[in-house]
Coordinates of C-alpha atoms in Angstrom, one line a residue:
X1 CA 110.4 261.8 27.2
X2 CA 111.6 261.7 30.8
X3 CA 115.2 262.2 29.6
X4 CA 118.2 263.8 31.4
X5 CA 121.3 265.3 30.0
X6 CA 124.0 262.9 28.7
X7 CA 126.3 264.0 31.6
X8 CA 123.9 262.6 34.2
X9 CA 123.3 259.1 32.8
X10 CA 122.5 256.1 34.9
X11 CA 126.1 255.0 34.9
X12 CA 127.2 258.3 36.6
X13 CA 124.4 258.5 39.2
X14 CA 126.6 257.1 42.0
X15 CA 125.0 253.6 41.9
X16 CA 126.7 250.4 40.6
X17 CA 124.0 248.6 38.6
X18 CA 124.3 245.1 37.2
X19 CA 122.8 245.6 33.8
X20 CA 122.5 241.9 33.2
X21 CA 120.6 241.3 36.4
X22 CA 118.3 244.3 35.6
X23 CA 117.7 243.0 32.1
X24 CA 116.9 239.5 33.4
X25 CA 114.5 241.0 36.1
X26 CA 112.7 243.2 33.5
X27 CA 112.4 240.3 31.1
X28 CA 110.9 238.1 33.9
X29 CA 108.0 240.6 34.1
X30 CA 107.0 240.0 30.5
X31 CA 106.6 243.7 29.7
X32 CA 105.5 243.0 26.2
X33 CA 102.3 241.6 27.5
X34 CA 101.7 244.8 29.5
X35 CA 101.6 247.2 26.6
X36 CA 98.0 248.5 26.2
X37 CA 97.1 247.2 29.7
X38 CA 93.8 248.8 30.7
X39 CA 94.8 248.5 34.4
X40 CA 98.0 250.4 34.0
X41 CA 96.3 253.0 31.7
X42 CA 93.8 253.7 34.5
X43 CA 96.7 254.3 36.8
X44 CA 98.4 256.8 34.5
X45 CA 95.1 258.5 33.9
X46 CA 94.5 258.8 37.6
X47 CA 98.1 260.0 38.3
X48 CA 97.7 262.8 35.7
X49 CA 94.4 263.9 37.2
X50 CA 95.6 263.7 40.7
X51 CA 98.8 265.7 40.1
X52 CA 97.0 268.0 37.5
X53 CA 99.7 267.2 35.0
X54 CA 99.2 266.8 31.2
X55 CA 101.4 263.7 31.0
X56 CA 101.8 260.6 33.2
X57 CA 103.9 257.5 32.3
X58 CA 104.8 254.0 33.5
X59 CA 108.4 253.8 32.4
X60 CA 110.7 250.7 32.5
X61 CA 114.3 251.6 31.9
X62 CA 116.5 249.1 30.0
X63 CA 120.1 249.3 29.1
X64 CA 119.7 251.3 25.9
X65 CA 116.0 252.4 25.9
X66 CA 113.2 253.3 28.1
X67 CA 109.8 251.7 27.4
X68 CA 106.5 253.5 28.2
X69 CA 104.2 250.5 28.9
X70 CA 101.4 252.8 29.9
X71 CA 101.0 256.5 29.0
X72 CA 98.6 259.4 29.3
X73 CA 99.0 262.5 27.2
X74 CA 102.1 261.3 25.3
X75 CA 102.3 259.4 22.0
X76 CA 105.9 258.0 21.7
X77 CA 106.1 254.4 23.0
X78 CA 109.8 254.6 24.0
X79 CA 112.9 256.8 24.4
X80 CA 116.6 256.6 25.0
X81 CA 117.8 255.2 28.3
X82 CA 121.1 257.1 28.5
X83 CA 119.3 260.5 29.0
X84 CA 116.3 259.3 30.9
X85 CA 114.9 261.3 33.8
X86 CA 113.4 258.1 35.1
X87 CA 116.9 256.4 35.1
X88 CA 117.8 258.9 37.8
X89 CA 114.5 258.8 39.6
X90 CA 114.4 255.0 40.0
X91 CA 117.7 255.2 42.0
X92 CA 116.3 257.5 44.6
X93 CA 114.9 256.2 47.9
X94 CA 111.8 258.5 47.6
X95 CA 109.8 260.3 44.9
X96 CA 112.2 262.6 42.9
X97 CA 110.6 266.0 42.3
X98 CA 112.1 268.5 39.8
X99 CA 110.2 271.9 40.1
X100 CA 111.9 273.5 37.1
X101 CA 114.2 271.5 34.9
X102 CA 115.8 274.7 33.4
X103 CA 117.1 275.5 36.9
X104 CA 118.3 271.9 37.8
X105 CA 121.9 271.4 36.8
X106 CA 121.2 267.7 36.1
X107 CA 118.6 268.4 33.4
X108 CA 119.1 272.0 32.3
X109 CA 120.9 270.9 29.1
X110 CA 118.5 268.0 28.3
X111 CA 117.3 268.2 24.7
X112 CA 113.8 267.5 26.0
X113 CA 114.1 270.6 28.2
X114 CA 115.8 272.9 25.7
X115 CA 113.5 271.6 22.9
X116 CA 110.1 269.9 22.4
X117 CA 108.3 269.0 24.4
X118 CA 109.9 271.5 26.7
X119 CA 109.8 269.7 30.0
X120 CA 109.8 271.9 33.0
X121 CA 108.2 270.0 35.9
X122 CA 108.9 266.3 36.7
X123 CA 108.0 264.0 39.6
X124 CA 108.8 260.2 39.5
X125 CA 108.2 257.5 42.0
X126 CA 110.7 254.6 41.8
X127 CA 109.6 251.1 40.8
X128 CA 111.6 248.5 42.6
X129 CA 111.5 244.7 42.3
X130 CA 111.0 242.5 45.4
X131 CA 114.8 242.1 45.7
X132 CA 115.4 245.8 45.3
X133 CA 116.5 246.0 41.7
X134 CA 115.4 249.4 40.1
X135 CA 113.1 248.9 37.1
X136 CA 111.9 252.4 36.3
X137 CA 109.3 254.8 37.6
X138 CA 105.8 256.1 37.6
X139 CA 106.1 259.8 36.6
X140 CA 104.1 262.9 35.9
X141 CA 105.3 265.8 33.6
X142 CA 104.3 269.3 33.0
X143 CA 105.5 272.0 30.5
X144 CA 105.3 274.7 33.1
X145 CA 107.4 275.0 36.3
X146 CA 105.7 274.2 39.6
X147 CA 106.5 274.4 43.3
X148 CA 106.2 270.7 43.7
X149 CA 103.6 268.2 44.8
X150 CA 101.0 268.7 47.5
X151 CA 101.1 266.1 50.4
X152 CA 98.1 264.4 49.0
X153 CA 99.6 264.2 45.5
X154 CA 102.9 263.0 46.9
X155 CA 101.1 260.2 48.9
X156 CA 98.9 259.4 46.0
X157 CA 101.7 259.0 43.5
X158 CA 103.6 256.7 45.9
X159 CA 100.4 254.6 46.4
X160 CA 99.9 254.4 42.6
X161 CA 103.5 253.3 42.2
X162 CA 102.8 250.4 44.6
X163 CA 99.7 249.5 42.4
X164 CA 102.0 249.5 39.3
X165 CA 104.4 247.1 41.1
X166 CA 101.4 244.8 42.0
X167 CA 100.5 244.7 38.3
X168 CA 104.1 244.0 37.4
X169 CA 104.3 241.2 39.9
X170 CA 101.1 239.6 38.6
X171 CA 102.6 239.7 35.1
X172 CA 105.8 238.2 36.4
X173 CA 104.0 235.4 38.3
X174 CA 101.8 234.6 35.3
X175 CA 104.8 234.5 33.0
X176 CA 106.6 232.2 35.5
X177 CA 103.5 229.9 35.7
X178 CA 103.2 229.7 31.9
X179 CA 106.9 228.9 31.6
X180 CA 106.5 226.2 34.2
X181 CA 103.4 224.9 32.4
X182 CA 105.2 224.9 29.1
X183 CA 108.2 223.2 30.6
X184 CA 105.9 220.6 32.2
X185 CA 104.1 220.0 28.9
X186 CA 107.4 219.7 27.1
X187 CA 108.7 217.2 29.7
X188 CA 105.4 215.3 29.5
X189 CA 105.6 215.2 25.7
X190 CA 109.2 214.1 25.8
X191 CA 108.4 211.5 28.5
X192 CA 105.4 210.3 26.5
X193 CA 107.5 210.0 23.4
X194 CA 110.2 208.0 25.2
X195 CA 107.5 205.8 26.7
X196 CA 106.0 205.1 23.3
X197 CA 109.5 204.2 21.9
X198 CA 110.2 201.9 24.9
X199 CA 106.7 200.4 24.8
X200 CA 106.8 199.7 21.0
X201 CA 110.2 198.0 21.4
X202 CA 108.9 195.6 24.1
X203 CA 107.9 192.0 23.1
X204 CA 104.8 192.3 25.2
X205 CA 101.6 194.1 24.4
X206 CA 101.4 197.3 26.5
X207 CA 98.3 199.5 27.2
X208 CA 97.2 202.2 29.5
X209 CA 93.9 203.7 30.7
X210 CA 92.5 206.8 32.3
X211 CA 91.6 206.6 36.0
X212 CA 88.1 205.5 35.1
X213 CA 89.4 202.6 33.1
X214 CA 89.0 204.1 29.6
X215 CA 91.6 202.5 27.4
X216 CA 93.4 205.2 25.4
X217 CA 96.7 203.7 24.5
X218 CA 98.1 200.4 23.0
X219 CA 101.6 199.8 21.8
X220 CA 102.5 198.5 18.4
X221 CA 102.7 194.9 19.6
X222 CA 98.9 195.0 20.4
X223 CA 98.0 196.0 16.9
X224 CA 100.4 193.5 15.4
X225 CA 98.9 190.7 17.5
X226 CA 95.3 191.5 17.1
X227 CA 95.4 192.9 13.5
X228 CA 93.0 195.7 14.5
X229 CA 93.2 199.2 13.1
X230 CA 94.8 201.7 15.4
X231 CA 92.3 203.2 17.8
X232 CA 89.6 200.7 17.1
X233 CA 89.9 199.0 20.5
X234 CA 89.9 202.2 22.6
X235 CA 87.4 202.7 25.3
X236 CA 85.5 199.4 26.0
X237 CA 86.1 197.8 22.7
X238 CA 89.0 195.8 24.1
X239 CA 86.7 193.3 25.7
X240 CA 85.4 192.2 22.3
X241 CA 88.8 190.8 21.5
X242 CA 88.4 188.2 24.2
X243 CA 86.9 184.7 23.8
X244 CA 83.2 185.0 24.5
X245 CA 83.5 182.6 27.4
X246 CA 86.1 184.9 29.0
X247 CA 84.5 188.3 28.5
X248 CA 82.2 188.6 31.5
X249 CA 85.0 187.2 33.8
X250 CA 87.5 189.7 32.4
X251 CA 85.0 192.6 33.0
X252 CA 84.3 191.5 36.6
X253 CA 88.0 191.4 37.4
X254 CA 88.7 194.7 35.7
X255 CA 85.7 196.4 37.5
X256 CA 87.0 195.1 40.8
X257 CA 90.4 196.6 40.3
X258 CA 88.9 199.9 39.2
X259 CA 86.7 200.0 42.4
X260 CA 89.4 198.9 44.8
X261 CA 92.7 199.9 43.3
X262 CA 93.9 196.3 43.6
X263 CA 96.4 195.1 40.9
X264 CA 94.7 193.5 37.9
X265 CA 95.7 190.0 36.9
X266 CA 93.8 187.5 34.8
X267 CA 94.3 184.7 32.2
X268 CA 92.0 184.9 29.2
X269 CA 92.0 183.9 25.5
X270 CA 92.8 186.8 23.2
X271 CA 91.9 186.7 19.5
X272 CA 94.9 186.8 17.2
X273 CA 94.9 188.5 13.8
X274 CA 94.4 185.1 12.1
X275 CA 91.3 184.4 14.2
X276 CA 92.8 181.9 16.6
X277 CA 92.5 182.5 20.3
X278 CA 95.6 182.4 22.4
X279 CA 95.9 182.2 26.1
X280 CA 97.2 185.5 27.5
X281 CA 98.2 186.8 30.9
X282 CA 96.8 190.3 31.5
X283 CA 98.3 192.4 34.3
X284 CA 97.9 196.1 35.3
X285 CA 99.0 198.4 38.1
X286 CA 97.7 201.8 39.1
X287 CA 99.9 204.9 39.0
X288 CA 99.1 207.2 41.9
X289 CA 100.0 210.9 42.6
X290 CA 101.2 212.4 45.9
X291 CA 97.7 212.3 47.4
X292 CA 97.5 208.5 46.6
X293 CA 94.9 209.2 43.9
X294 CA 95.0 206.9 40.9
X295 CA 95.9 209.0 37.8
X296 CA 96.4 206.2 35.3
X297 CA 96.6 202.4 34.9
X298 CA 99.5 200.7 33.0
X299 CA 99.1 197.1 31.9
X300 CA 100.6 194.4 29.8
X301 CA 99.3 191.4 27.9
X302 CA 101.7 188.4 27.6
X303 CA 101.2 185.5 25.3
X304 CA 101.3 182.3 27.5
X305 CA 99.6 179.9 25.1
X306 CA 102.6 177.5 24.9
X307 CA 103.2 177.6 28.7
X308 CA 99.5 177.1 29.3
X309 CA 99.4 174.1 27.1
X310 CA 102.5 172.6 28.7
X311 CA 101.1 173.2 32.1
X312 CA 97.8 171.5 31.2
X313 CA 99.8 168.6 29.8
X314 CA 101.9 168.3 33.0
X315 CA 98.7 168.5 35.0
X316 CA 97.1 165.6 33.0
X317 CA 100.3 163.6 33.5
X318 CA 100.5 164.4 37.2
X319 CA 96.8 163.4 37.7
X320 CA 97.3 160.2 35.8
X321 CA 100.4 159.3 37.8
X322 CA 98.7 160.2 41.0
X323 CA 95.6 158.2 40.1
X324 CA 97.9 155.2 39.4
X325 CA 99.6 155.7 42.8
X326 CA 96.2 155.7 44.4
X327 CA 95.4 152.5 42.7
X328 CA 98.6 151.0 43.9
X329 CA 97.5 151.8 47.5
X330 CA 94.3 150.1 46.8
X331 CA 96.1 147.0 45.3
X332 CA 98.4 146.8 48.2
X333 CA 95.5 147.0 50.7
X334 CA 93.8 144.3 48.7
X335 CA 96.8 142.1 48.7
X336 CA 97.1 142.5 52.5
X337 CA 93.5 141.5 52.9
X338 CA 94.0 138.5 50.6
X339 CA 97.0 137.4 52.7
X340 CA 94.9 137.8 55.8
X341 CA 92.3 135.4 54.5
X342 CA 95.0 132.9 53.6
X343 CA 96.5 133.1 57.1
X344 CA 93.7 133.7 59.6
X345 CA 96.2 133.7 62.5
X346 CA 97.6 137.0 61.2
X347 CA 94.2 138.6 60.6
X348 CA 94.5 141.3 63.3
X349 CA 97.9 142.3 62.2
X350 CA 97.1 142.4 58.5
X351 CA 93.8 144.3 59.2
X352 CA 95.8 147.1 61.0
X353 CA 98.3 147.2 58.2
X354 CA 95.5 147.4 55.6
X355 CA 93.8 150.3 57.5
X356 CA 97.1 152.2 57.7
X357 CA 97.7 151.7 54.0
X358 CA 94.1 152.9 53.3
X359 CA 94.7 156.0 55.5
X360 CA 97.9 156.8 53.6
X361 CA 95.9 156.4 50.4
X362 CA 93.3 159.0 51.6
X363 CA 96.1 161.4 52.6
X364 CA 97.7 161.0 49.2
X365 CA 94.4 161.5 47.4
X366 CA 93.8 164.8 49.4
X367 CA 97.1 166.5 48.4
X368 CA 97.6 165.0 44.9
X369 CA 97.0 167.1 41.8
X370 CA 93.3 167.4 41.0
X371 CA 91.2 168.6 38.1
X372 CA 88.5 171.2 38.7
X373 CA 86.0 168.4 39.0
X374 CA 87.9 166.2 41.5
X375 CA 89.4 168.9 43.7
X376 CA 88.4 168.7 47.4
X377 CA 86.0 171.3 48.7
X378 CA 88.5 172.5 51.2
X379 CA 92.0 173.9 50.4
X380 CA 94.5 171.2 49.8
X381 CA 97.1 172.9 52.0
X382 CA 94.7 172.9 55.0
X383 CA 95.5 170.8 58.1
X384 CA 91.8 171.0 59.0
X385 CA 90.9 169.6 55.6
X386 CA 93.3 166.7 55.8
X387 CA 92.2 165.8 59.3
X388 CA 88.6 166.0 58.3
X389 CA 89.3 163.5 55.5
X390 CA 91.2 161.1 57.8
X391 CA 88.5 161.2 60.5
X392 CA 85.6 160.8 58.2
X393 CA 85.3 156.9 58.7
X394 CA 85.2 157.4 62.5
X395 CA 82.4 160.1 62.6
X396 CA 78.8 159.3 63.4
X397 CA 76.2 160.2 60.8
X398 CA 74.3 162.7 63.0
X399 CA 76.9 164.0 65.6
X400 CA 80.7 164.4 65.0
X401 CA 82.6 162.3 67.4
X402 CA 86.0 163.9 66.7
X403 CA 85.8 167.7 66.8
X404 CA 88.6 169.8 65.5
X405 CA 89.0 173.3 66.9
X406 CA 91.6 176.1 66.8
X407 CA 93.7 177.5 64.1
X408 CA 94.2 176.0 60.7
X409 CA 97.8 175.4 59.5
X410 CA 99.2 175.2 56.0
X411 CA 100.6 171.8 55.1
X412 CA 102.3 170.3 52.0
X413 CA 103.0 166.9 50.5
X414 CA 106.1 166.5 52.8
X415 CA 104.2 166.6 56.1
X416 CA 101.0 164.8 54.9
X417 CA 102.3 161.2 55.3
X418 CA 103.6 161.5 58.9
X419 CA 100.4 163.5 59.9
X420 CA 98.2 160.8 58.3
X421 CA 100.0 158.0 60.1
X422 CA 100.0 159.9 63.4
X423 CA 96.3 160.7 63.5
X424 CA 95.1 157.5 61.9
X425 CA 96.9 155.7 64.7
X426 CA 95.4 157.8 67.4
X427 CA 91.9 157.4 66.0
X428 CA 92.3 153.6 65.6
X429 CA 93.6 153.3 69.1
X430 CA 90.6 155.4 70.4
X431 CA 88.3 153.0 68.5
X432 CA 89.9 149.9 70.1
X433 CA 90.7 151.1 73.6
X434 CA 89.6 154.6 74.1
X435 CA 86.8 157.2 73.8
X436 CA 85.4 155.8 70.5
X437 CA 84.9 152.4 72.0
X438 CA 81.7 153.7 73.5
X439 CA 78.9 155.4 71.7
X440 CA 79.0 158.5 73.9
X441 CA 82.7 158.9 73.8
X442 CA 84.1 162.0 72.2
X443 CA 87.5 163.4 71.1
X444 CA 88.6 167.0 70.8
X445 CA 91.6 168.0 68.8
X446 CA 92.7 171.6 69.4
X447 CA 95.3 173.3 67.3
X448 CA 97.1 176.4 68.6
X449 CA 99.8 178.3 66.7
X450 CA 102.8 180.1 68.1
X451 CA 106.4 180.7 67.4
X452 CA 108.3 178.5 66.7
X453 CA 105.9 175.6 67.3
X454 CA 102.4 174.4 66.6
X455 CA 100.7 172.6 69.5
X456 CA 98.1 169.9 68.8
X457 CA 96.2 168.7 71.9
X458 CA 94.3 165.4 71.6
X459 CA 91.7 164.9 74.4
X460 CA 89.6 161.8 74.9
X461 CA 86.5 161.7 77.1
X462 CA 83.6 159.3 77.7
X463 CA 85.6 156.1 77.1
X464 CA 86.5 153.3 79.5
X465 CA 88.9 154.1 82.4
X466 CA 92.5 154.3 81.2
X467 CA 95.8 153.6 82.9
X468 CA 99.3 154.2 81.9
X469 CA 100.7 151.3 79.9
X470 CA 103.9 149.4 80.7
X471 CA 107.2 150.9 79.9
X472 CA 107.5 148.8 76.8
X473 CA 105.8 150.6 73.9
X474 CA 103.8 148.7 71.3
X475 CA 104.0 149.1 67.6
X476 CA 101.2 151.7 67.5
X477 CA 103.0 153.9 70.1
X478 CA 106.3 153.5 68.2
X479 CA 104.5 154.5 65.0
X480 CA 103.2 157.7 66.8
X481 CA 106.8 158.4 68.0
X482 CA 108.2 157.8 64.5
X483 CA 105.7 160.1 62.8
X484 CA 105.7 163.0 65.4
X485 CA 109.3 162.9 66.6
X486 CA 111.5 161.5 63.9
X487 CA 109.7 162.7 60.8
X488 CA 108.1 166.0 62.0
X489 CA 110.8 166.8 64.6
X490 CA 108.3 167.3 67.4
X491 CA 107.8 166.1 70.9
X492 CA 105.0 163.9 72.4
X493 CA 103.6 164.2 76.0
X494 CA 100.9 161.8 77.3
X495 CA 98.7 162.3 80.3
X496 CA 96.6 159.3 81.4
X497 CA 93.7 161.0 83.1
X498 CA 90.8 159.1 84.6
X499 CA 88.4 160.6 82.0
X500 CA 90.6 159.7 79.1
X501 CA 94.0 160.1 77.3
X502 CA 95.4 163.5 76.7
X503 CA 98.2 163.7 74.2
X504 CA 100.1 167.0 73.5
X505 CA 102.2 167.1 70.3
X506 CA 104.4 170.0 69.7
X507 CA 105.8 170.3 66.2
X508 CA 108.0 173.1 64.6
X509 CA 106.0 175.3 62.4
X510 CA 108.5 174.8 59.6
X511 CA 107.7 171.0 59.5
X512 CA 104.2 171.5 58.2
X513 CA 105.0 173.4 55.1
X514 CA 108.0 174.6 53.1
X515 CA 106.5 178.1 52.7

């Protein structure tokens, strides 16, 4: 059906057609899925009724055949492309109308004209792809000659051809979407397979969860370590593998990460296949999409049992060593006190020395390694915490006499000794000569941070009147200079105000802590 004479094939129509491009375009429309389409059948039914023709076809012309993907009044599903009426019609800019094929030189010798089904009248609207490639036509056919189409029929056939192209575009887009989906699924499957191979080859236990925290994957190392059947620890069953004392803590940490998106990290004891519990480091990070939504969590479990034991042993040794050093401070202070009793004329000197040794002992005890039971209430890297410990012997029971204000600063073991000597000396001098000599005397220590220095302002009020000392500095002043200037690399400025001493100490920020 819709065939022309061999002399007027597509190749001789005056157009140069890239058959490969046409074949690729037609294939992209997935025409096989359009066979039997109710929507296209409704179009051919309406076209036949509109044009009062017994036959209407949606015809796609390929290189060797024409396929009737929708037809009304015609039984054959396809025909030969080299003699196709539609192969000519699809190349025309408008609807091609043949009133009487027996009188048209292009089709008079066509077997479909000279023989059954004896085509006489033909009208075909071209079907063009978005980039102008001819695909076929929507045509109507009659066995009797006709004058042509009425204006309404002409317009209607053109409109119906546009409707056919809309259906073809939908089919093309759906096919492209399915191809993309299939490619995505293949890529995901391949990626998942590669991930499993990589994860199973890792020495660590690897796991992943859905965004809500449901555990749905563990690598081979997990099952080897735990001895559990595959899949038996999915969901929330993983927590049962932890030591009973660690389960609630692990749950709380995991729930916090799920609620906030924060990285997950915790140490817990994990049950091994032989029943022993091993210290394990658990870590997980969220994987986010382009909208920053968490789509999955990936985590690892690392056996740290030996490292944990070694660390605990080192901590025990460090605590024991630190405890012995603390005892050495106490022994030295005791020896100094014993010597003072033997030589009363040196009592004032030895008492100062004993107090300085005791202050150093308190500073050492603050920063030394501690157990959970002996650790100070404040952070051991806190300047406020160290000063609070040093000033504790000078504070009144009801009202603080030395008030620390301003920013806190990180300290370490390197800066603790000079800081302890410096502020012990200032507090001792204030007790002997300054604000702390009187009950209503007060001292303020304000700490301000900047770059590159930290400024510490020591202000005494309420003590006896003060005057600037002689140019010769005593041992205490030299100790202050040694601590602040030589050891901490800072500067010291003194102001002898009527209400009391003001000392401004500027120290490089880097002197307080290595971090």
